[in-house]
Structures are given as structure tokens and as C-alpha cells.
Amino acid sequence: MTITVGETVPDVKLVKATQEGPEAVQSADYFKGKRVALFSVPGAFTPTCSARHLPGYVDKAADLKAKGIDEIACTAVNDPFVMKAWGEASGSPEVTMLADGNGDFAKALGLTMDGTGFGLGLRGQRFAAVINDGVVEQLHVEAPGDFKVSAAEYLLEKL
């Protein structure tokens, strides 16, 4: 069952990619007391994710923060080392990289996709959300193969 607006984000372990190395965080703790623009990508270094999705949030970080977003976070079913390298390669110091290595967060949200046809296994769907103090304020899930409603520009329009 997919999470909906008004529901609390499930509490699962994520791994934050930091300069000091991987840092385990519980999602309940991470989202507590702040308004987060969260976006999910099927995978780091994949074409749309690298060319459009992450760069959009990097470019629009100041605009999002001006509209009341405290933090911008990206999650993917990748390990924290890949997420850290992708963040560094993309010039994204304004975007917190949250690794969901086993896909537990994506599963708990009810937002998984089957990428086995592409050799990717089970992944997180492409989506964007606004999480306010742990509660889903907005949720925009892409149709398979689309990149519209999870873009930074779209989220900005909805804030």
C-alpha cells in the first residue's frame, strides 16, 4: 500500500552519505522537526537521474529554501558510497544523499518498482514529496518512464 498525504513516514534505517563516511539514521529522526523536499530516483548515475533529476534540485535549492524547505534530500536504492560519489560528481552540497541500500524505505513507503528487465532489481520509484515534521505534506509519484511531477520545478510550483 502506497503512503498518502497526511500519513507519517515509516521509521526505517537509511544511511546518510557524509564526508566522514556513512552515517546510519532512522527516518523518523531524520524528518523530525523540519520540512524536507525529498526526491527518489531509481538509481544514482542513471541517465535521467544524472542529467535532469538531481541537477534540477541542485539548481533550484535556493528557490526551494526560500519557499520554506529546510533541507533537500535524495534517496535511491544504492549503497552510501555510490550515493556519496554521485553527490560529489553532481556538485550537490545542498542535497543530502540518503542511501536505501536494501530498499527498505522504498518498500515501507509502498513505492518500489521492478527494474529487473534492466538488470537493476527492485528499486524505488521516481517521486518527490514534501515531508513536514515526519508527515507527508505532498506526494508526487511519476508514471513509469515519466519525469514530470517529481522535478524540482514542479515541486516549486506546488509550494
PDB file of N, CA and C in Angstrom, residues 53-116:
ATOM      1  N   HIS A  53      17.239  14.971 -13.054  1.00  0.00           N
ATOM      2  CA  HIS A  53      16.572  14.972 -11.758  1.00  0.00           C
ATOM      3  C   HIS A  53      17.408  15.643 -10.669  1.00  0.00           C
ATOM      4  N   LEU A  54      18.574  15.096 -10.368  1.00  0.00           N
ATOM      5  CA  LEU A  54      19.443  15.688  -9.350  1.00  0.00           C
ATOM      6  C   LEU A  54      19.873  17.108  -9.721  1.00  0.00           C
ATOM      7  N   PRO A  55      20.301  17.374 -10.959  1.00  0.00           N
ATOM      8  CA  PRO A  55      20.695  18.748 -11.297  1.00  0.00           C
ATOM      9  C   PRO A  55      19.581  19.774 -11.085  1.00  0.00           C
ATOM     10  N   GLY A  56      18.346  19.374 -11.296  1.00  0.00           N
ATOM     11  CA  GLY A  56      17.228  20.294 -11.069  1.00  0.00           C
ATOM     12  C   GLY A  56      17.141  20.733  -9.615  1.00  0.00           C
ATOM     13  N   TYR A  57      17.349  19.790  -8.699  1.00  0.00           N
ATOM     14  CA  TYR A  57      17.297  20.130  -7.275  1.00  0.00           C
ATOM     15  C   TYR A  57      18.522  20.920  -6.840  1.00  0.00           C
ATOM     16  N   VAL A  58      19.655  20.651  -7.454  1.00  0.00           N
ATOM     17  CA  VAL A  58      20.858  21.441  -7.164  1.00  0.00           C
ATOM     18  C   VAL A  58      20.623  22.881  -7.614  1.00  0.00           C
ATOM     19  N   ASP A  59      20.113  23.049  -8.842  1.00  0.00           N
ATOM     20  CA  ASP A  59      19.874  24.385  -9.396  1.00  0.00           C
ATOM     21  C   ASP A  59      18.791  25.163  -8.648  1.00  0.00           C
ATOM     22  N   LYS A  60      17.791  24.468  -8.145  1.00  0.00           N
ATOM     23  CA  LYS A  60      16.648  25.133  -7.508  1.00  0.00           C
ATOM     24  C   LYS A  60      16.706  25.116  -5.979  1.00  0.00           C
ATOM     25  N   ALA A  61      17.837  24.732  -5.408  1.00  0.00           N
ATOM     26  CA  ALA A  61      17.955  24.618  -3.943  1.00  0.00           C
ATOM     27  C   ALA A  61      17.590  25.920  -3.236  1.00  0.00           C
ATOM     28  N   ALA A  62      18.121  27.026  -3.683  1.00  0.00           N
ATOM     29  CA  ALA A  62      17.842  28.315  -3.028  1.00  0.00           C
ATOM     30  C   ALA A  62      16.363  28.677  -3.152  1.00  0.00           C
ATOM     31  N   ASP A  63      15.763  28.408  -4.304  1.00  0.00           N
ATOM     32  CA  ASP A  63      14.339  28.708  -4.505  1.00  0.00           C
ATOM     33  C   ASP A  63      13.464  27.855  -3.588  1.00  0.00           C
ATOM     34  N   LEU A  64      13.812  26.582  -3.437  1.00  0.00           N
ATOM     35  CA  LEU A  64      13.061  25.698  -2.550  1.00  0.00           C
ATOM     36  C   LEU A  64      13.167  26.171  -1.102  1.00  0.00           C
ATOM     37  N   LYS A  65      14.358  26.553  -0.709  1.00  0.00           N
ATOM     38  CA  LYS A  65      14.559  27.019   0.668  1.00  0.00           C
ATOM     39  C   LYS A  65      13.831  28.344   0.912  1.00  0.00           C
ATOM     40  N   ALA A  66      13.749  29.170  -0.111  1.00  0.00           N
ATOM     41  CA  ALA A  66      13.016  30.427   0.017  1.00  0.00           C
ATOM     42  C   ALA A  66      11.516  30.195   0.195  1.00  0.00           C
ATOM     43  N   LYS A  67      11.040  29.012  -0.191  1.00  0.00           N
ATOM     44  CA  LYS A  67       9.618  28.672  -0.044  1.00  0.00           C
ATOM     45  C   LYS A  67       9.367  27.810   1.191  1.00  0.00           C
ATOM     46  N   GLY A  68      10.320  27.792   2.130  1.00  0.00           N
ATOM     47  CA  GLY A  68      10.072  27.118   3.398  1.00  0.00           C
ATOM     48  C   GLY A  68      10.626  25.712   3.531  1.00  0.00           C
ATOM     49  N   ILE A  69      11.433  25.291   2.598  1.00  0.00           N
ATOM     50  CA  ILE A  69      12.066  23.971   2.701  1.00  0.00           C
ATOM     51  C   ILE A  69      13.350  24.122   3.507  1.00  0.00           C
ATOM     52  N   ASP A  70      13.493  23.315   4.553  1.00  0.00           N
ATOM     53  CA  ASP A  70      14.689  23.366   5.396  1.00  0.00           C
ATOM     54  C   ASP A  70      15.840  22.544   4.833  1.00  0.00           C
ATOM     55  N   GLU A  71      15.498  21.444   4.186  1.00  0.00           N
ATOM     56  CA  GLU A  71      16.528  20.551   3.674  1.00  0.00           C
ATOM     57  C   GLU A  71      16.008  19.841   2.429  1.00  0.00           C
ATOM     58  N   ILE A  72      16.921  19.530   1.525  1.00  0.00           N
ATOM     59  CA  ILE A  72      16.607  18.778   0.312  1.00  0.00           C
ATOM     60  C   ILE A  72      17.341  17.454   0.422  1.00  0.00           C
ATOM     61  N   ALA A  73      16.627  16.360   0.177  1.00  0.00           N
ATOM     62  CA  ALA A  73      17.235  15.037   0.296  1.00  0.00           C
ATOM     63  C   ALA A  73      16.868  14.190  -0.915  1.00  0.00           C
ATOM     64  N   CYS A  74      17.813  13.359  -1.294  1.00  0.00           N
ATOM     65  CA  CYS A  74      17.634  12.414  -2.393  1.00  0.00           C
ATOM     66  C   CYS A  74      17.813  11.013  -1.844  1.00  0.00           C
ATOM     67  N   THR A  75      16.940  10.112  -2.214  1.00  0.00           N
ATOM     68  CA  THR A  75      17.077   8.718  -1.824  1.00  0.00           C
ATOM     69  C   THR A  75      17.066   7.831  -3.061  1.00  0.00           C
ATOM     70  N   ALA A  76      17.808   6.745  -2.961  1.00  0.00           N
ATOM     71  CA  ALA A  76      17.856   5.743  -4.029  1.00  0.00           C
ATOM     72  C   ALA A  76      18.258   4.412  -3.425  1.00  0.00           C
ATOM     73  N   VAL A  77      17.869   3.350  -4.102  1.00  0.00           N
ATOM     74  CA  VAL A  77      18.282   2.018  -3.675  1.00  0.00           C
ATOM     75  C   VAL A  77      19.702   1.808  -4.221  1.00  0.00           C
ATOM     76  N   ASN A  78      20.630   2.419  -3.525  1.00  0.00           N
ATOM     77  CA  ASN A  78      22.063   2.324  -3.795  1.00  0.00           C
ATOM     78  C   ASN A  78      22.770   2.332  -2.451  1.00  0.00           C
ATOM     79  N   ASP A  79      24.036   1.942  -2.456  1.00  0.00           N
ATOM     80  CA  ASP A  79      24.790   1.968  -1.206  1.00  0.00           C
ATOM     81  C   ASP A  79      25.288   3.391  -0.937  1.00  0.00           C
ATOM     82  N   PRO A  80      25.675   3.679   0.310  1.00  0.00           N
ATOM     83  CA  PRO A  80      26.073   5.056   0.661  1.00  0.00           C
ATOM     84  C   PRO A  80      27.334   5.525  -0.059  1.00  0.00           C
ATOM     85  N   PHE A  81      28.192   4.614  -0.457  1.00  0.00           N
ATOM     86  CA  PHE A  81      29.421   5.010  -1.160  1.00  0.00           C
ATOM     87  C   PHE A  81      29.101   5.502  -2.567  1.00  0.00           C
ATOM     88  N   VAL A  82      28.170   4.835  -3.225  1.00  0.00           N
ATOM     89  CA  VAL A  82      27.722   5.273  -4.550  1.00  0.00           C
ATOM     90  C   VAL A  82      26.986   6.605  -4.428  1.00  0.00           C
ATOM     91  N   MET A  83      26.125   6.724  -3.424  1.00  0.00           N
ATOM     92  CA  MET A  83      25.383   7.980  -3.240  1.00  0.00           C
ATOM     93  C   MET A  83      26.332   9.149  -2.971  1.00  0.00           C
ATOM     94  N   LYS A  84      27.361   8.913  -2.170  1.00  0.00           N
ATOM     95  CA  LYS A  84      28.341   9.962  -1.882  1.00  0.00           C
ATOM     96  C   LYS A  84      29.085  10.366  -3.158  1.00  0.00           C
ATOM     97  N   ALA A  85      29.544   9.377  -3.919  1.00  0.00           N
ATOM     98  CA  ALA A  85      30.268   9.663  -5.164  1.00  0.00           C
ATOM     99  C   ALA A  85      29.378  10.399  -6.157  1.00  0.00           C
ATOM    100  N   TRP A  86      28.125  10.015  -6.235  1.00  0.00           N
ATOM    101  CA  TRP A  86      27.195  10.672  -7.153  1.00  0.00           C
ATOM    102  C   TRP A  86      26.957  12.112  -6.724  1.00  0.00           C
ATOM    103  N   GLY A  87      26.780  12.326  -5.449  1.00  0.00           N
ATOM    104  CA  GLY A  87      26.593  13.680  -4.943  1.00  0.00           C
ATOM    105  C   GLY A  87      27.793  14.561  -5.245  1.00  0.00           C
ATOM    106  N   GLU A  88      28.984  14.024  -5.024  1.00  0.00           N
ATOM    107  CA  GLU A  88      30.202  14.790  -5.303  1.00  0.00           C
ATOM    108  C   GLU A  88      30.360  15.058  -6.789  1.00  0.00           C
ATOM    109  N   ALA A  89      30.057  14.091  -7.624  1.00  0.00           N
ATOM    110  CA  ALA A  89      30.179  14.250  -9.077  1.00  0.00           C
ATOM    111  C   ALA A  89      29.167  15.249  -9.621  1.00  0.00           C
ATOM    112  N   SER A  90      28.060  15.391  -8.922  1.00  0.00           N
ATOM    113  CA  SER A  90      26.987  16.267  -9.384  1.00  0.00           C
ATOM    114  C   SER A  90      27.046  17.660  -8.783  1.00  0.00           C
ATOM    115  N   GLY A  91      28.005  17.903  -7.915  1.00  0.00           N
ATOM    116  CA  GLY A  91      28.139  19.222  -7.298  1.00  0.00           C
ATOM    117  C   GLY A  91      26.936  19.588  -6.464  1.00  0.00           C
ATOM    118  N   SER A  92      26.528  18.680  -5.585  1.00  0.00           N
ATOM    119  CA  SER A  92      25.279  18.875  -4.862  1.00  0.00           C
ATOM    120  C   SER A  92      25.444  19.010  -3.348  1.00  0.00           C
ATOM    121  N   PRO A  93      26.210  19.976  -2.856  1.00  0.00           N
ATOM    122  CA  PRO A  93      26.333  20.102  -1.407  1.00  0.00           C
ATOM    123  C   PRO A  93      25.016  20.477  -0.723  1.00  0.00           C
ATOM    124  N   GLU A  94      24.063  21.007  -1.462  1.00  0.00           N
ATOM    125  CA  GLU A  94      22.762  21.391  -0.905  1.00  0.00           C
ATOM    126  C   GLU A  94      21.791  20.216  -0.825  1.00  0.00           C
ATOM    127  N   VAL A  95      22.177  19.053  -1.352  1.00  0.00           N
ATOM    128  CA  VAL A  95      21.294  17.889  -1.372  1.00  0.00           C
ATOM    129  C   VAL A  95      21.896  16.793  -0.494  1.00  0.00           C
ATOM    130  N   THR A  96      21.154  16.375   0.515  1.00  0.00           N
ATOM    131  CA  THR A  96      21.575  15.288   1.386  1.00  0.00           C
ATOM    132  C   THR A  96      21.282  13.971   0.686  1.00  0.00           C
ATOM    133  N   MET A  97      22.287  13.121   0.605  1.00  0.00           N
ATOM    134  CA  MET A  97      22.134  11.825  -0.049  1.00  0.00           C
ATOM    135  C   MET A  97      21.804  10.766   1.000  1.00  0.00           C
ATOM    136  N   LEU A  98      20.654  10.112   0.821  1.00  0.00           N
ATOM    137  CA  LEU A  98      20.201   9.076   1.737  1.00  0.00           C
ATOM    138  C   LEU A  98      20.156   7.737   1.005  1.00  0.00           C
ATOM    139  N   ALA A  99      21.058   6.858   1.363  1.00  0.00           N
ATOM    140  CA  ALA A  99      21.113   5.538   0.737  1.00  0.00           C
ATOM    141  C   ALA A  99      20.066   4.623   1.351  1.00  0.00           C
ATOM    142  N   ASP A 100      19.358   3.931   0.490  1.00  0.00           N
ATOM    143  CA  ASP A 100      18.360   2.938   0.872  1.00  0.00           C
ATOM    144  C   ASP A 100      18.814   1.606   0.281  1.00  0.00           C
ATOM    145  N   GLY A 101      19.997   1.184   0.703  1.00  0.00           N
ATOM    146  CA  GLY A 101      20.685   0.057   0.082  1.00  0.00           C
ATOM    147  C   GLY A 101      19.868  -1.195  -0.118  1.00  0.00           C
ATOM    148  N   ASN A 102      19.055  -1.563   0.827  1.00  0.00           N
ATOM    149  CA  ASN A 102      18.238  -2.776   0.712  1.00  0.00           C
ATOM    150  C   ASN A 102      16.827  -2.495   0.214  1.00  0.00           C
ATOM    151  N   GLY A 103      16.514  -1.225  -0.017  1.00  0.00           N
ATOM    152  CA  GLY A 103      15.183  -0.858  -0.481  1.00  0.00           C
ATOM    153  C   GLY A 103      14.127  -0.878   0.610  1.00  0.00           C
ATOM    154  N   ASP A 104      14.554  -0.908   1.876  1.00  0.00           N
ATOM    155  CA  ASP A 104      13.592  -0.971   2.982  1.00  0.00           C
ATOM    156  C   ASP A 104      12.691   0.260   3.044  1.00  0.00           C
ATOM    157  N   PHE A 105      13.259   1.431   2.796  1.00  0.00           N
ATOM    158  CA  PHE A 105      12.482   2.665   2.835  1.00  0.00           C
ATOM    159  C   PHE A 105      11.460   2.678   1.695  1.00  0.00           C
ATOM    160  N   ALA A 106      11.918   2.353   0.489  1.00  0.00           N
ATOM    161  CA  ALA A 106      11.020   2.304  -0.672  1.00  0.00           C
ATOM    162  C   ALA A 106       9.885   1.312  -0.428  1.00  0.00           C
ATOM    163  N   LYS A 107      10.209   0.144   0.124  1.00  0.00           N
ATOM    164  CA  LYS A 107       9.178  -0.866   0.420  1.00  0.00           C
ATOM    165  C   LYS A 107       8.198  -0.346   1.465  1.00  0.00           C
ATOM    166  N   ALA A 108       8.715   0.272   2.526  1.00  0.00           N
ATOM    167  CA  ALA A 108       7.854   0.772   3.602  1.00  0.00           C
ATOM    168  C   ALA A 108       6.916   1.869   3.096  1.00  0.00           C
ATOM    169  N   LEU A 109       7.378   2.653   2.129  1.00  0.00           N
ATOM    170  CA  LEU A 109       6.537   3.695   1.535  1.00  0.00           C
ATOM    171  C   LEU A 109       5.530   3.122   0.541  1.00  0.00           C
ATOM    172  N   GLY A 110       5.772   1.886   0.105  1.00  0.00           N
ATOM    173  CA  GLY A 110       4.930   1.294  -0.937  1.00  0.00           C
ATOM    174  C   GLY A 110       5.246   1.861  -2.298  1.00  0.00           C
ATOM    175  N   LEU A 111       6.493   2.294  -2.476  1.00  0.00           N
ATOM    176  CA  LEU A 111       6.904   2.961  -3.717  1.00  0.00           C
ATOM    177  C   LEU A 111       8.113   2.264  -4.348  1.00  0.00           C
ATOM    178  N   THR A 112       7.942   0.975  -4.643  1.00  0.00           N
ATOM    179  CA  THR A 112       9.012   0.241  -5.314  1.00  0.00           C
ATOM    180  C   THR A 112       8.664   0.048  -6.780  1.00  0.00           C
ATOM    181  N   MET A 113       9.680  -0.263  -7.540  1.00  0.00           N
ATOM    182  CA  MET A 113       9.499  -0.618  -8.952  1.00  0.00           C
ATOM    183  C   MET A 113      10.398  -1.797  -9.267  1.00  0.00           C
ATOM    184  N   ASP A 114       9.996  -2.575 -10.226  1.00  0.00           N
ATOM    185  CA  ASP A 114      10.772  -3.737 -10.634  1.00  0.00           C
ATOM    186  C   ASP A 114      11.639  -3.357 -11.829  1.00  0.00           C
ATOM    187  N   GLY A 115      12.939  -3.243 -11.580  1.00  0.00           N
ATOM    188  CA  GLY A 115      13.877  -2.891 -12.645  1.00  0.00           C
ATOM    189  C   GLY A 115      14.668  -4.080 -13.158  1.00  0.00           C
ATOM    190  N   THR A 116      14.169  -5.291 -12.909  1.00  0.00           N
ATOM    191  CA  THR A 116      14.938  -6.478 -13.312  1.00  0.00           C
ATOM    192  C   THR A 116      15.127  -6.560 -14.820  1.00  0.00           C
TER     193      THR A 116
END
